[in-house]
PDB file of C-alpha atoms in Angstrom:
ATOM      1  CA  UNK A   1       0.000   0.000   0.000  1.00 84.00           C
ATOM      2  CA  UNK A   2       1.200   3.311  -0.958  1.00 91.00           C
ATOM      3  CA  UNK A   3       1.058   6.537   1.212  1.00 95.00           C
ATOM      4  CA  UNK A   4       1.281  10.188  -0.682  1.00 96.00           C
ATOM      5  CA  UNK A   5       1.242  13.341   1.282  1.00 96.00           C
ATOM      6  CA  UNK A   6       1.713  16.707   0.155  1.00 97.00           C
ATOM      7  CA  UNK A   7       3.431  19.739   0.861  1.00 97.00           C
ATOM      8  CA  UNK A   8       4.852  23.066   0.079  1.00 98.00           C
ATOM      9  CA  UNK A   9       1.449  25.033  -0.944  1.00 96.00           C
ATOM     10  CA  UNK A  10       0.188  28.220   0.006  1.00 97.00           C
ATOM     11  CA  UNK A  11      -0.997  31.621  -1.573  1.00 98.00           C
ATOM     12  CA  UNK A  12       1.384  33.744  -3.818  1.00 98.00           C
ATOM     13  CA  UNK A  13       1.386  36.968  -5.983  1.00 98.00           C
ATOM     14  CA  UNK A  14       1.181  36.814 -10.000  1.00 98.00           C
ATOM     15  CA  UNK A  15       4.820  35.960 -11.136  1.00 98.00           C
ATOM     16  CA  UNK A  16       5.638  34.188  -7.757  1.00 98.00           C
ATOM     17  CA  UNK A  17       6.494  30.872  -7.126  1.00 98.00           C
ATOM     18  CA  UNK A  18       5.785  27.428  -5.034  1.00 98.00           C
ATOM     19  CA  UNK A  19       7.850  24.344  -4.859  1.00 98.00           C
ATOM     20  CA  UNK A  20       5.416  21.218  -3.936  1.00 98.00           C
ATOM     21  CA  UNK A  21       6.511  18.108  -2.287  1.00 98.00           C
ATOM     22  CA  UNK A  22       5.369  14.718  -2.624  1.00 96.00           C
ATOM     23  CA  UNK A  23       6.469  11.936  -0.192  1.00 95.00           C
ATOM     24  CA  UNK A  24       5.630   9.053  -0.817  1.00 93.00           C
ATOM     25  CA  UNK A  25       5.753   5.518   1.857  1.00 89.00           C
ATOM     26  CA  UNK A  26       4.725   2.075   1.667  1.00 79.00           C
ATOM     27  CA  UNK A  27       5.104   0.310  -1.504  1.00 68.00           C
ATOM     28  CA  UNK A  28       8.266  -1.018  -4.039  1.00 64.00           C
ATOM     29  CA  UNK A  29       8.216  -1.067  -7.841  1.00 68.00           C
ATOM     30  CA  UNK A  30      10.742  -0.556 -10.698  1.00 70.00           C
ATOM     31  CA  UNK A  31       7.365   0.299 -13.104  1.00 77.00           C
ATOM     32  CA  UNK A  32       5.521   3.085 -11.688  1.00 87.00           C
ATOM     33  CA  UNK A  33       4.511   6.701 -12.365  1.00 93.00           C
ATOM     34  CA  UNK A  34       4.312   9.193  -9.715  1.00 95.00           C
ATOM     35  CA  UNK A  35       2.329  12.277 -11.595  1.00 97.00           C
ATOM     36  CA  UNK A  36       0.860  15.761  -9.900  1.00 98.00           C
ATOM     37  CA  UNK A  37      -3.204  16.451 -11.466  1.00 98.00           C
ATOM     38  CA  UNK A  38      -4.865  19.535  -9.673  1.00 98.00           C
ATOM     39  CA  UNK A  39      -8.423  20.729  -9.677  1.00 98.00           C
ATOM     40  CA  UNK A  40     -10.028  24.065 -10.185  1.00 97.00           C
ATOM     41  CA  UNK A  41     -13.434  24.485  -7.867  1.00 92.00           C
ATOM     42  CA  UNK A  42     -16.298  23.828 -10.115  1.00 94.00           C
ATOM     43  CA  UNK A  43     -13.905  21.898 -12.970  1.00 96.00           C
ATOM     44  CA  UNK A  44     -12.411  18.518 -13.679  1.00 97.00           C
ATOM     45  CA  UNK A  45      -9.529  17.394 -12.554  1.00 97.00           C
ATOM     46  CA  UNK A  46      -6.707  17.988 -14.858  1.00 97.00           C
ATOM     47  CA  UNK A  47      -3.037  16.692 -15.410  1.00 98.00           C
ATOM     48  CA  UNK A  48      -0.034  18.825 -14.588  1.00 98.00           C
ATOM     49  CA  UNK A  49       3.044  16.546 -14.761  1.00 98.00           C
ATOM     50  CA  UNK A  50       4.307  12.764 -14.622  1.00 97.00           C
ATOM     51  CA  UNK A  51       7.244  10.899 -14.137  1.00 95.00           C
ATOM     52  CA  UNK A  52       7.636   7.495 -15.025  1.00 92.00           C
ATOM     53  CA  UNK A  53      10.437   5.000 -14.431  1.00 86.00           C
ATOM     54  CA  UNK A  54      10.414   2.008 -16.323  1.00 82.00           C
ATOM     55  CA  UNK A  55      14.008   1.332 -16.801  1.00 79.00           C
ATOM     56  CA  UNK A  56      14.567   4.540 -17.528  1.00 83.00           C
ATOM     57  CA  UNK A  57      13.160   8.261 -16.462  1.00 87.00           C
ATOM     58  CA  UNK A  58      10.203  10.434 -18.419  1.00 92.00           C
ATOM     59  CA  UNK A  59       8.682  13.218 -17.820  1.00 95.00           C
ATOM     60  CA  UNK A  60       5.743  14.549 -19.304  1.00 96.00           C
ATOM     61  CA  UNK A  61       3.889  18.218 -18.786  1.00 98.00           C
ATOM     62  CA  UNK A  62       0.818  19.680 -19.464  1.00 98.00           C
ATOM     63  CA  UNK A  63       0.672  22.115 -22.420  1.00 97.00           C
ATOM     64  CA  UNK A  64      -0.515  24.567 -20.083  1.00 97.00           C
ATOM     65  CA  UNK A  65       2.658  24.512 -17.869  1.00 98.00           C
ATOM     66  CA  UNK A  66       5.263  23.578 -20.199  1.00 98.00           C
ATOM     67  CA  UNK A  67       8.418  25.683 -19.329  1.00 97.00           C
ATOM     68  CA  UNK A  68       6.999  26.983 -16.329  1.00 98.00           C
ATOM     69  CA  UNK A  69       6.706  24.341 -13.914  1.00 98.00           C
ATOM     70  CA  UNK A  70       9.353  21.319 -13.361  1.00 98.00           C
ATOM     71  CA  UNK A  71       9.098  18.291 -11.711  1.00 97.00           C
ATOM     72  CA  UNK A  72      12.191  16.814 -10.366  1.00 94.00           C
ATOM     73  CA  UNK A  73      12.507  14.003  -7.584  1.00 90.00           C
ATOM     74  CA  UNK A  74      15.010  12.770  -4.754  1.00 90.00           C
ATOM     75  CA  UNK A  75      15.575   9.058  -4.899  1.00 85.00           C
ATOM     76  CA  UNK A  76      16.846   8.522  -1.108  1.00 88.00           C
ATOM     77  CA  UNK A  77      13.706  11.013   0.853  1.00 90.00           C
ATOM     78  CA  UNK A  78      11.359   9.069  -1.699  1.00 90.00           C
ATOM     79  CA  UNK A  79      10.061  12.109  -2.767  1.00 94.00           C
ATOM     80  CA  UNK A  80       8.911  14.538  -5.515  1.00 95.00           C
ATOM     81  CA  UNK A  81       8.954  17.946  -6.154  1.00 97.00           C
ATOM     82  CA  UNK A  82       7.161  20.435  -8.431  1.00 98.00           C
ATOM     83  CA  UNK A  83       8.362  23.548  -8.876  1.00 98.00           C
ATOM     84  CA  UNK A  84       6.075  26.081 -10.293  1.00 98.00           C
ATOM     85  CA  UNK A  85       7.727  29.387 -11.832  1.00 98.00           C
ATOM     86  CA  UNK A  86       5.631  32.172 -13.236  1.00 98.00           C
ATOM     87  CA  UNK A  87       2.419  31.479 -11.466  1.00 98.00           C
ATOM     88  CA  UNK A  88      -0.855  32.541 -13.093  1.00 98.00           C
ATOM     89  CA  UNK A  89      -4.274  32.757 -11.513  1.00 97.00           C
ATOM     90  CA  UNK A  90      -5.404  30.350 -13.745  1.00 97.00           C
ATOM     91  CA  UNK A  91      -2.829  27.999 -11.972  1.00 98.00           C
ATOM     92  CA  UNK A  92      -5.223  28.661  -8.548  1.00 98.00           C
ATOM     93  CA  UNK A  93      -6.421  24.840  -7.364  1.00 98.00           C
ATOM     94  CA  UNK A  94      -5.839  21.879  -5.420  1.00 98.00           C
ATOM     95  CA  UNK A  95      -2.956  19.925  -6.259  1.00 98.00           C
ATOM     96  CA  UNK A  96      -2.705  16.643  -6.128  1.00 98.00           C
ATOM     97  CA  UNK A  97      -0.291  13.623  -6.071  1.00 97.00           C
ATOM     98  CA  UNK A  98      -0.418  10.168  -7.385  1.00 97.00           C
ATOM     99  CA  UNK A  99       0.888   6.658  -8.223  1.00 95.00           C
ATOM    100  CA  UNK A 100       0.080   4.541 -10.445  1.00 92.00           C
ATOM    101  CA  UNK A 101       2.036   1.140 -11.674  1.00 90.00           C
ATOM    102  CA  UNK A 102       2.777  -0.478 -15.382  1.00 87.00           C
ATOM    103  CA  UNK A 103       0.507   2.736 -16.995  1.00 88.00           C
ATOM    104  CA  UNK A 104       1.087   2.798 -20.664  1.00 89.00           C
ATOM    105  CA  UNK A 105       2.224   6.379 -22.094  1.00 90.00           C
ATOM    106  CA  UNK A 106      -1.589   7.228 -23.404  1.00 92.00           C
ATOM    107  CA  UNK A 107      -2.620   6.395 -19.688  1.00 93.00           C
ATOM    108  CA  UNK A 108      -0.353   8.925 -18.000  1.00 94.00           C
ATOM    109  CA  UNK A 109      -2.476  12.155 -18.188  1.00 96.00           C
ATOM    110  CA  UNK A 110      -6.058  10.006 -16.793  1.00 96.00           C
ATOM    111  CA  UNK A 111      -6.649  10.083 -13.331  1.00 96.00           C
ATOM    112  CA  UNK A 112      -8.416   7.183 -13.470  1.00 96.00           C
ATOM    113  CA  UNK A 113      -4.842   5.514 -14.544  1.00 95.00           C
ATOM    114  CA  UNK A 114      -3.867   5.924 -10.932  1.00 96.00           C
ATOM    115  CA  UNK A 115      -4.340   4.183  -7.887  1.00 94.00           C
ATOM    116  CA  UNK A 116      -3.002   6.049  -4.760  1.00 96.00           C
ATOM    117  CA  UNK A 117      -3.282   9.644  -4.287  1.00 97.00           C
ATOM    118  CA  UNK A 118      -2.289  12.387  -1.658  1.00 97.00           C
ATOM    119  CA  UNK A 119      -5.293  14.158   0.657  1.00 98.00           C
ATOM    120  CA  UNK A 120      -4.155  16.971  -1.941  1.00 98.00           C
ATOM    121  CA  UNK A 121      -2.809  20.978  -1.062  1.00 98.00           C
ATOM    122  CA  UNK A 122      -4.146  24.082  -2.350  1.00 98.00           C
ATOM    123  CA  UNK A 123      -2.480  26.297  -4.315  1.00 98.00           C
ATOM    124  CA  UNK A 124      -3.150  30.320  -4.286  1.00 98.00           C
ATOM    125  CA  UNK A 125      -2.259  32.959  -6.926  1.00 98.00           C
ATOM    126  CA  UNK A 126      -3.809  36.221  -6.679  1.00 97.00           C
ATOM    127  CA  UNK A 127      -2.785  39.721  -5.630  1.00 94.00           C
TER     128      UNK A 127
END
């Protein structure tokens, strides 16, 4: 069983920026994604960013954050990060994280794809 729990939120200016963390417990595979999907009140939940290892490491982003926001991780605190640069408004939601294990590429951005997620943390832009 896998434990997420998130961190780093809060409420910033236009322009400003967050770093999130993701730590993750419980759990072992070498074929698992570990992706961030946030949610707007009123709206769907949407994809942000994913990471998958599967031998290797890829990372995927939303169109909407592409060169804005990166995702990184730390191997030995089990834990992932998303930094978010050049915060919009429109970036104003819940953020979440999740797992997910053996997803296929066209699963990655469907939150129905995963199968543990993090309570979530809100996010804040506004002046």
């Amino acid at each position: 069983q896998v434990q997420l729990e998130e961190s780093g939120g809060g409420m910033v200016p236009p322009g400003g920026s967050l770093r999130l963390s993701c730590k993750a417990s419980g759990g072992a595979s070498n074929n698992y994604a570990r992706a961030w999907f946030r949610q707007a009140p009123g709206r769907e939940r949407e994809f942000v960013a994913v990471t998958r290892w599967r031998g290797g490491t890829v990372t995927y982003y939303a169109d909407s954050v592409k060169g804005r926001f990166t995702m990184s991780r730390d191997n030995d605190r089990n834990t992932v990060y998303l930094q978010m640069d050049s915060l919009k408004p429109e970036d104003t939601a819940t953020y979440y994280c999740a797992e997910g294990h053996r997803l296929i590429t066209s699963s990655l951005p469907l939150p129905s794809a995963y199968d543990y997620w993090g309570p979530g943390i809100q996010v804040i832009v506004s002046s």
